[in-house]
Amino acid sequence: MKKRGWMVFAAVCLAGTGLAFAFSRASAGALQARLTALGPWAPAGYVLLFMLLPAVFFPVAVLALAGGLLFGLVRGSLYTFLGAMLNCTFMFLLSRRFGRARVEGYIRQKLPAVWQARLRRAGGRQGFWLLVLLRLIPAVPYNLINYAFGLTGMGLSRYLLASAIGIIPGTLAFINIGDKALDPASPAFWAAVGLLVLLLAVTALLGRRLFPDTTENGEET
């Protein structure tokens, strides 16, 4: 069973790496064009890309904008949410079952010590809301969150619930921008940008209120 698991892991990583290489320089518009060529299979192709590409650190925002351009606000949001939840599950399980040592090293490089300490305590209620908050903040790397929480004591179902709550606002914000991007001079486009800026401001305020125990030098009091 362990051997089979490693074979599945290797196959999926190979597929993700191949897709990442194929789409490494793709803009949201280029992704839209390639997915459009799939015809009725475009939604399935988009969900598959969203499931695999973030695992090899492809920019999630580019995928979301492509989804808005191609599918519009409603369908784009639904497909993006589905792909994001599949990706959250995939990366969480990869981290927990196969890549612990490598992920731990990466987190030590990329995360400040204060956040590493919080992640070590992320199995309880505070960990749940920490994950919701991190999902809400567009500036926090989506990929890193997925891998990092695979190392915590949080269960998969609790992780997915917190992820779902936190993913929805950002998904709507980015898909809305993609949906309106064909007319960047329109009031609707700038309203969409304004909503994203508002999301950034609100999440920054929430972060300070929920986790106020951080000093200026990045250490907990």
mmCIF file of N, CA and C in Angstrom, residues 112-118 121 126 130 133 207-221:
data_model
loop_
_atom_site.group_PDB
_atom_site.id
_atom_site.type_symbol
_atom_site.label_atom_id
_atom_site.label_comp_id
_atom_site.label_asym_id
_atom_site.label_seq_id
_atom_site.Cartn_x
_atom_site.Cartn_y
_atom_site.Cartn_z
ATOM 1 N N PRO A 112 8.033 33.591 8.947
ATOM 2 C CA PRO A 112 8.649 34.117 10.165
ATOM 3 C C PRO A 112 8.421 33.166 11.337
ATOM 4 N N ALA A 113 9.283 33.264 12.331
ATOM 5 C CA ALA A 113 9.209 32.358 13.481
ATOM 6 C C ALA A 113 7.864 32.441 14.199
ATOM 7 N N VAL A 114 7.281 33.639 14.240
ATOM 8 C CA VAL A 114 6.007 33.803 14.945
ATOM 9 C C VAL A 114 4.911 32.971 14.290
ATOM 10 N N TRP A 115 4.888 32.918 12.952
ATOM 11 C CA TRP A 115 3.866 32.131 12.267
ATOM 12 C C TRP A 115 4.156 30.641 12.369
ATOM 13 N N GLN A 116 5.428 30.274 12.409
ATOM 14 C CA GLN A 116 5.765 28.869 12.613
ATOM 15 C C GLN A 116 5.261 28.399 13.974
ATOM 16 N N ALA A 117 5.412 29.251 14.994
ATOM 17 C CA ALA A 117 4.932 28.894 16.333
ATOM 18 C C ALA A 117 3.415 28.743 16.339
ATOM 19 N N ARG A 118 2.711 29.614 15.634
ATOM 20 C CA ARG A 118 1.258 29.526 15.585
ATOM 21 C C ARG A 118 0.808 28.259 14.868
ATOM 22 N N ARG A 121 0.578 25.207 16.907
ATOM 23 C CA ARG A 121 -0.571 25.134 17.816
ATOM 24 C C ARG A 121 -1.898 25.162 17.056
ATOM 25 N N GLN A 126 -8.295 28.224 17.764
ATOM 26 C CA GLN A 126 -7.518 29.341 17.224
ATOM 27 C C GLN A 126 -6.905 28.963 15.879
ATOM 28 N N LEU A 130 -7.290 30.909 12.475
ATOM 29 C CA LEU A 130 -6.035 31.316 11.836
ATOM 30 C C LEU A 130 -6.060 30.923 10.365
ATOM 31 N N LEU A 133 -8.465 33.125 8.385
ATOM 32 C CA LEU A 133 -7.865 34.440 8.164
ATOM 33 C C LEU A 133 -6.789 34.383 7.089
ATOM 34 N N GLY A 207 -6.678 40.596 11.055
ATOM 35 C CA GLY A 207 -5.443 39.975 11.522
ATOM 36 C C GLY A 207 -4.921 40.629 12.780
ATOM 37 N N ARG A 208 -4.989 41.937 12.844
ATOM 38 C CA ARG A 208 -4.500 42.639 14.036
ATOM 39 C C ARG A 208 -5.403 42.402 15.243
ATOM 40 N N ARG A 209 -6.689 42.247 14.998
ATOM 41 C CA ARG A 209 -7.623 42.051 16.109
ATOM 42 C C ARG A 209 -7.586 40.614 16.638
ATOM 43 N N LEU A 210 -7.497 39.659 15.720
ATOM 44 C CA LEU A 210 -7.516 38.258 16.138
ATOM 45 C C LEU A 210 -6.176 37.787 16.678
ATOM 46 N N PHE A 211 -5.096 38.345 16.148
ATOM 47 C CA PHE A 211 -3.754 37.908 16.538
ATOM 48 C C PHE A 211 -2.894 39.125 16.869
ATOM 49 N N PRO A 212 -3.216 39.777 17.979
ATOM 50 C CA PRO A 212 -2.524 41.020 18.327
ATOM 51 C C PRO A 212 -1.186 40.814 19.014
ATOM 52 N N ASP A 213 -0.797 39.563 19.262
ATOM 53 C CA ASP A 213 0.378 39.293 20.080
ATOM 54 C C ASP A 213 1.649 39.233 19.261
ATOM 55 N N THR A 214 1.809 40.144 18.327
ATOM 56 C CA THR A 214 3.020 40.200 17.518
ATOM 57 C C THR A 214 3.682 41.553 17.696
ATOM 58 N N THR A 215 4.927 41.542 18.050
ATOM 59 C CA THR A 215 5.673 42.782 18.201
ATOM 60 C C THR A 215 6.218 43.196 16.856
ATOM 61 N N GLU A 216 6.829 44.378 16.801
ATOM 62 C CA GLU A 216 7.321 44.896 15.544
ATOM 63 C C GLU A 216 8.442 44.056 14.954
ATOM 64 N N ASN A 217 9.196 43.372 15.786
ATOM 65 C CA ASN A 217 10.300 42.566 15.251
ATOM 66 C C ASN A 217 9.859 41.164 14.878
ATOM 67 N N GLY A 218 8.533 40.895 14.895
ATOM 68 C CA GLY A 218 8.022 39.627 14.410
ATOM 69 C C GLY A 218 8.019 38.514 15.419
ATOM 70 N N GLU A 219 8.173 38.812 16.719
ATOM 71 C CA GLU A 219 8.149 37.787 17.746
ATOM 72 C C GLU A 219 6.943 37.972 18.631
ATOM 73 N N GLU A 220 6.446 36.846 19.153
ATOM 74 C CA GLU A 220 5.278 36.906 19.995
ATOM 75 C C GLU A 220 5.641 37.430 21.386
ATOM 76 N N THR A 221 4.679 38.136 21.975
ATOM 77 C CA THR A 221 4.890 38.646 23.325
ATOM 78 C C THR A 221 4.463 37.615 24.331
#
